[in-house]
Tab-separated table of C-alpha atoms (C1' of nucleotides) in Angstrom:
chain	number	residue	atom	x	y	z
A	1222	UNK	CA	19.242	46.828	52.784
A	1223	UNK	CA	17.072	49.458	51.257
A	1224	UNK	CA	13.450	48.501	51.178
A	1225	UNK	CA	13.268	48.632	47.377
A	1226	UNK	CA	16.240	46.297	47.075
A	1227	UNK	CA	14.793	43.894	49.621
A	1228	UNK	CA	11.597	43.570	47.638
A	1229	UNK	CA	13.375	43.355	44.315
A	1230	UNK	CA	15.597	40.551	45.550
A	1231	UNK	CA	12.571	38.398	46.091
A	1232	UNK	CA	12.706	35.851	43.342
A	1233	UNK	CA	16.009	37.086	41.953
A	1234	UNK	CA	18.327	36.224	44.819
A	1235	UNK	CA	17.545	32.583	44.272
A	1236	UNK	CA	18.512	32.890	40.613
A	1237	UNK	CA	21.679	34.753	41.514
A	1238	UNK	CA	22.786	32.001	43.858
A	1239	UNK	CA	21.889	29.238	41.416
A	1240	UNK	CA	23.796	31.028	38.688
A	1241	UNK	CA	26.816	31.344	40.955
A	1242	UNK	CA	26.603	27.634	41.677
A	1243	UNK	CA	26.755	26.745	37.977
A	1244	UNK	CA	29.916	24.730	37.508
A	1245	UNK	CA	31.102	26.081	40.804
A	1246	UNK	CA	30.078	24.184	43.959
A	1247	UNK	CA	30.154	26.366	47.046
A	1248	UNK	CA	29.125	26.504	50.669
A	1249	UNK	CA	26.970	29.003	52.511
A	1250	UNK	CA	29.582	31.161	54.089
A	1251	UNK	CA	31.455	31.375	50.804
A	1252	UNK	CA	28.292	32.415	48.955
A	1253	UNK	CA	27.546	35.100	51.531
A	1254	UNK	CA	31.057	36.489	51.202
A	1255	UNK	CA	30.832	36.473	47.434
A	1256	UNK	CA	27.463	38.262	47.445
A	1257	UNK	CA	28.943	40.983	49.626
A	1258	UNK	CA	31.911	41.327	47.295
A	1259	UNK	CA	29.412	41.822	44.466
A	1260	UNK	CA	27.904	44.824	46.177
A	1261	UNK	CA	25.094	43.146	48.084
A	1262	UNK	CA	26.754	44.504	51.175
A	1263	UNK	CA	24.008	43.967	53.628
A	1264	UNK	CA	22.702	40.553	52.682
A	1265	UNK	CA	21.979	38.845	55.991
A	1266	UNK	CA	23.688	35.528	56.635
A	1267	UNK	CA	20.400	34.028	57.726
A	1268	UNK	CA	18.885	34.891	54.360
A	1269	UNK	CA	21.448	32.849	52.479
A	1270	UNK	CA	21.188	29.821	54.733
A	1271	UNK	CA	17.407	29.851	54.560
A	1272	UNK	CA	17.619	30.046	50.779
A	1273	UNK	CA	20.021	27.116	50.659
A	1274	UNK	CA	17.741	25.021	52.820
A	1275	UNK	CA	14.907	25.873	50.451
A	1276	UNK	CA	16.642	25.010	47.198
A	1277	UNK	CA	17.883	21.789	48.740
A	1278	UNK	CA	14.376	20.871	49.825
A	1279	UNK	CA	13.167	21.690	46.311
A	1280	UNK	CA	15.752	19.327	44.882
A	1281	UNK	CA	17.684	21.879	42.833
A	1282	UNK	CA	21.056	21.154	44.410
A	1283	UNK	CA	23.099	18.281	45.755
A	1284	UNK	CA	24.852	18.622	49.087
A	1285	UNK	CA	28.089	17.228	50.394
A	1286	UNK	CA	29.523	17.726	53.849
A	1287	UNK	CA	33.216	18.488	54.036
A	1288	UNK	CA	35.464	19.214	57.010
A	1289	UNK	CA	36.912	22.716	57.237
A	1290	UNK	CA	40.355	23.734	58.419
A	1291	UNK	CA	38.726	26.526	60.310
A	1292	UNK	CA	35.492	26.053	62.187
A	1293	UNK	CA	32.569	23.678	61.705
A	1294	UNK	CA	32.180	21.421	58.664
A	1295	UNK	CA	30.981	23.000	55.426
A	1296	UNK	CA	27.943	22.045	53.446
A	1297	UNK	CA	28.965	22.245	49.811
A	1298	UNK	CA	26.117	22.787	47.347
A	1299	UNK	CA	26.271	21.937	43.668
A	1300	UNK	CA	23.648	22.477	40.984
A	1301	UNK	CA	22.021	19.281	39.710
A	1302	UNK	CA	20.066	18.757	36.487
A	1303	UNK	CA	16.773	19.886	38.023
A	1304	UNK	CA	18.562	22.985	39.223
A	1305	UNK	CA	19.907	23.650	35.743
A	1306	UNK	CA	16.447	23.358	34.261
A	1307	UNK	CA	15.050	25.654	36.899
A	1308	UNK	CA	17.817	28.160	36.259
A	1309	UNK	CA	17.001	28.172	32.554
A	1310	UNK	CA	13.398	29.064	33.342
A	1311	UNK	CA	14.689	31.726	35.653
A	1312	UNK	CA	16.666	33.335	32.834
A	1313	UNK	CA	13.635	33.246	30.563
A	1314	UNK	CA	11.476	34.937	33.167
A	1315	UNK	CA	14.174	37.433	33.987
A	1316	UNK	CA	14.756	38.187	30.325
A	1317	UNK	CA	11.115	38.980	29.764
A	1318	UNK	CA	10.964	41.287	32.763
A	1319	UNK	CA	14.241	43.007	31.923
A	1320	UNK	CA	13.006	43.675	28.397
A	1321	UNK	CA	9.793	45.282	29.627
A	1322	UNK	CA	11.664	47.453	32.064
A	1323	UNK	CA	14.309	48.446	29.569
A	1324	UNK	CA	11.537	49.618	27.241
A	1325	UNK	CA	9.932	51.614	30.004
A	1326	UNK	CA	13.160	53.240	31.023
A	1327	UNK	CA	14.403	54.257	27.621
A	1328	UNK	CA	11.261	55.773	26.251
A	1329	UNK	CA	8.170	54.862	28.149
A	1330	UNK	CA	4.944	53.137	27.206
B	826	UNK	CA	1.267	33.595	36.695
B	827	UNK	CA	4.242	31.366	36.969
B	828	UNK	CA	5.653	31.189	40.443
B	829	UNK	CA	9.006	32.622	39.408
B	830	UNK	CA	7.331	35.597	37.765
B	831	UNK	CA	5.125	36.195	40.786
B	832	UNK	CA	8.139	36.417	43.062
B	833	UNK	CA	10.143	38.498	40.621
B	834	UNK	CA	7.335	41.017	40.290
B	835	UNK	CA	7.584	41.809	43.968
B	836	UNK	CA	9.187	45.201	44.082
B	837	UNK	CA	9.278	45.629	40.316
B	838	UNK	CA	5.572	45.816	39.565
B	839	UNK	CA	5.398	48.977	41.612
B	840	UNK	CA	8.158	50.521	39.535
B	841	UNK	CA	6.501	49.417	36.327
B	842	UNK	CA	3.256	51.114	37.274
B	843	UNK	CA	4.987	54.281	38.457
B	844	UNK	CA	6.952	54.411	35.215
B	845	UNK	CA	3.744	54.030	33.223
B	846	UNK	CA	2.214	56.860	35.195
B	847	UNK	CA	5.057	59.226	34.306
B	848	UNK	CA	3.504	62.041	32.310
B	849	UNK	CA	0.521	59.813	31.754
B	850	UNK	CA	-2.215	59.855	34.425
B	851	UNK	CA	-4.297	56.687	34.397
B	852	UNK	CA	-6.891	54.727	36.348
B	853	UNK	CA	-6.814	51.213	37.682
B	854	UNK	CA	-8.729	49.388	35.023
B	855	UNK	CA	-6.683	51.116	32.327
B	856	UNK	CA	-3.429	50.141	34.002
B	857	UNK	CA	-4.553	46.528	34.300
B	858	UNK	CA	-5.463	46.442	30.615
B	859	UNK	CA	-2.145	47.995	29.642
B	860	UNK	CA	-0.180	45.513	31.741
B	861	UNK	CA	-1.932	42.654	30.005
B	862	UNK	CA	-1.190	44.165	26.610
B	863	UNK	CA	2.467	44.235	27.628
B	864	UNK	CA	2.517	40.512	28.164
B	865	UNK	CA	1.691	40.370	31.866
B	866	UNK	CA	-1.326	38.358	30.839
B	867	UNK	CA	-2.310	36.995	34.172
B	868	UNK	CA	-1.830	39.964	36.442
B	869	UNK	CA	-4.772	39.842	38.837
B	870	UNK	CA	-7.009	42.889	38.976
B	871	UNK	CA	-6.908	42.813	42.750
B	872	UNK	CA	-3.136	43.092	42.642
B	873	UNK	CA	-3.225	46.353	40.716
B	874	UNK	CA	-5.849	47.985	42.891
B	875	UNK	CA	-4.032	46.978	46.056
B	876	UNK	CA	-0.843	48.441	44.625
B	877	UNK	CA	-2.623	51.703	43.816
B	878	UNK	CA	-3.999	51.954	47.325
B	879	UNK	CA	-0.503	51.450	48.639
B	880	UNK	CA	1.269	54.036	46.513
B	881	UNK	CA	-1.469	56.507	47.309
B	882	UNK	CA	-1.062	55.883	51.017
B	883	UNK	CA	2.688	56.320	50.602
B	884	UNK	CA	2.092	59.685	48.966
B	885	UNK	CA	3.650	58.879	45.600
B	886	UNK	CA	0.601	59.767	43.546
B	887	UNK	CA	-2.243	62.260	43.451
B	888	UNK	CA	-5.757	61.035	42.860
B	889	UNK	CA	-8.701	62.587	41.085
B	890	UNK	CA	-12.145	61.077	40.777
B	891	UNK	CA	-13.810	61.354	37.391
B	892	UNK	CA	-17.124	60.043	36.108
B	893	UNK	CA	-17.008	57.338	33.480
B	894	UNK	CA	-19.303	56.889	30.468
B	895	UNK	CA	-19.347	53.226	31.273
B	896	UNK	CA	-19.561	51.927	34.805
B	897	UNK	CA	-18.544	53.387	38.142
B	898	UNK	CA	-16.452	56.549	38.477
B	899	UNK	CA	-12.732	56.267	37.763
B	900	UNK	CA	-9.924	57.081	40.131
B	901	UNK	CA	-7.259	58.749	38.038
B	902	UNK	CA	-3.732	58.522	39.456
B	903	UNK	CA	-0.879	60.847	38.560
B	904	UNK	CA	2.729	60.785	39.715
B	905	UNK	CA	3.669	63.637	42.055
B	906	UNK	CA	7.143	64.904	42.940
B	907	UNK	CA	7.623	62.376	45.728
B	908	UNK	CA	6.651	59.694	43.266
B	909	UNK	CA	9.190	60.935	40.759
B	910	UNK	CA	11.924	60.867	43.366
B	911	UNK	CA	10.900	57.381	44.394
B	912	UNK	CA	10.907	56.253	40.786
B	913	UNK	CA	14.432	57.562	40.324
B	914	UNK	CA	15.584	55.472	43.268
B	915	UNK	CA	13.763	52.557	41.756
B	916	UNK	CA	15.726	52.889	38.520
B	917	UNK	CA	18.984	53.084	40.456
B	918	UNK	CA	18.178	49.929	42.383
B	919	UNK	CA	16.955	48.178	39.280
B	920	UNK	CA	20.042	49.221	37.330
B	921	UNK	CA	22.333	47.779	39.952
B	922	UNK	CA	20.480	44.476	40.015
B	923	UNK	CA	20.219	44.246	36.235
B	924	UNK	CA	23.968	44.818	35.923
B	925	UNK	CA	24.784	42.041	38.364
B	926	UNK	CA	22.465	39.631	36.604
B	927	UNK	CA	23.705	40.542	33.168
B	928	UNK	CA	27.236	39.768	34.325
B	929	UNK	CA	26.144	36.438	35.702
B	930	UNK	CA	24.285	35.503	32.579
B	931	UNK	CA	26.919	36.403	30.010
B	932	UNK	CA	29.923	34.832	31.669
B	933	UNK	CA	29.401	33.897	35.251
B	934	UNK	CA	31.030	34.975	38.512
C	1468	DT	C1'	43.875	31.041	81.405
C	1469	DA	C1'	40.363	33.911	79.420
C	1470	DC	C1'	38.709	36.392	75.772
C	1471	DC	C1'	37.801	37.723	71.138
C	1472	DA	C1'	37.686	37.592	66.078
C	1473	DG	C1'	36.868	34.814	62.296
C	1474	DT	C1'	34.744	30.722	60.244
C	1475	DA	C1'	30.372	28.105	59.506
C	1476	DC	C1'	25.660	26.857	60.087
C	1477	DA	C1'	20.664	27.125	61.969
C	1478	DT	C1'	16.085	28.937	63.096
C	1479	DA	C1'	11.945	31.259	65.186
C	1480	DG	C1'	9.416	35.271	64.350
C	1481	DT	C1'	8.217	39.457	61.376
C	1482	DA	C1'	7.084	42.483	57.354
C	1483	DG	C1'	5.848	43.178	52.748
C	1484	DC	C1'	4.052	42.097	48.281
C	1485	DG	C1'	1.422	39.695	44.796
C	1486	DC	C1'	-2.397	36.226	44.270
C	1487	DT	C1'	-7.023	34.040	45.086
C	1488	DG	C1'	-11.621	34.532	45.257
C	1489	DA	C1'	-15.362	36.883	46.142
C	1490	DG	C1'	-18.289	40.933	46.077
C	1491	DT	C1'	-20.513	45.695	44.616
C	1492	DA	C1'	-22.121	48.719	41.009
C	1493	DG	C1'	-23.065	51.060	36.600
C	1494	DT	C1'	-23.813	50.756	31.274
C	1495	DG	C1'	-25.370	48.814	27.019
C	1496	DA	C1'	-26.615	44.918	23.984
C	1497	DT	C1'	-29.352	40.467	23.034
D	733	DA	C1'	-33.934	39.517	32.039
D	734	DT	C1'	-29.573	38.142	31.281
D	735	DC	C1'	-25.000	38.695	29.949
D	736	DA	C1'	-20.694	41.131	28.984
D	737	DC	C1'	-17.920	44.813	29.880
D	738	DT	C1'	-16.402	48.588	32.751
D	739	DA	C1'	-14.557	49.856	37.389
D	740	DC	C1'	-13.347	49.403	42.064
D	741	DT	C1'	-12.791	46.873	46.904
D	742	DC	C1'	-11.251	43.669	50.386
D	743	DA	C1'	-10.241	39.591	53.492
D	744	DG	C1'	-7.143	35.872	53.713
D	745	DC	C1'	-3.079	33.252	51.902
D	746	DG	C1'	1.717	31.926	50.363
D	747	DC	C1'	6.236	33.059	49.610
D	748	DT	C1'	10.635	35.396	50.291
D	749	DA	C1'	13.953	38.336	52.606
D	750	DC	C1'	15.098	40.382	57.140
D	751	DT	C1'	15.924	40.511	62.251
D	752	DA	C1'	17.841	38.610	66.007
D	753	DT	C1'	19.809	35.170	68.300
D	754	DG	C1'	22.184	30.914	69.194
D	755	DT	C1'	25.564	26.975	68.503
D	756	DA	C1'	30.244	25.404	67.597
D	757	DC	C1'	35.141	25.113	66.148
D	758	DT	C1'	39.961	27.386	65.375
D	759	DG	C1'	43.617	30.503	66.300
D	760	DG	C1'	45.598	34.606	68.179
D	761	DT	C1'	46.514	37.519	72.128
D	762	DA	C1'	46.361	39.753	76.598
DNA sequence: TACCAGTACATAGTAGCGCTGAGTAGTGAT
DNA sequence: ATCACTACTCAGCGCTACTATGTACTGGTA
């Protein structure tokens, strides 16, 4: 990852994952694969798993263990109501920041 | 600052300041005041000065010391060519991220 | 049989950035 | 003499993403 991207992902990666989880339960490996398909080519596996542990600990997601046809059992994460509320706040925060930056880019000051 | 905003600012605050500096040399206190006027109400002074030290050390800005009518001398920062190049990369990175998030927000997946 | 690629998760240690909280110093007004 | 405003500095902290490595199961292949 470029250094700029690494820093910029702080705070946003969480929102990205939560948004992906909306109405779409998924497990870690699946999320990692999806992120890479979205152009986040170099997202480290460890990053995603650490993030999932965090949002679980913060009570934003529910977890269910399911056997896999290939390899170890999967931990399937789904957004709960606290997670939805948190995601809403995320969009508000993001919206504010995106507005400021859009202003700066298109004309300045 | 809200916790989400604090995390999201990592990586972007630098770009915001560099963008402000484009064709518009400024000093720390001025930048802090401007940020607050833009809605970043709780940005800590210390944060801005630390950021300025960093971008100076990274060679993105030139610095000139000027006396002030009120208070200690000002350190006026202006974007140099390295800074401009860095800012361009910043906009590329930001653009990529903003696209991804816009997609996620407006429809999902 | 042995090995490797793919699937799936976990975690200790590190780097970087913004925040907290405190301090220094100069000017002008009450 | 005190306060408010201007202007900059710095040590220590918390949080997030990255690095690097390890575990474990399945299926293909040499």
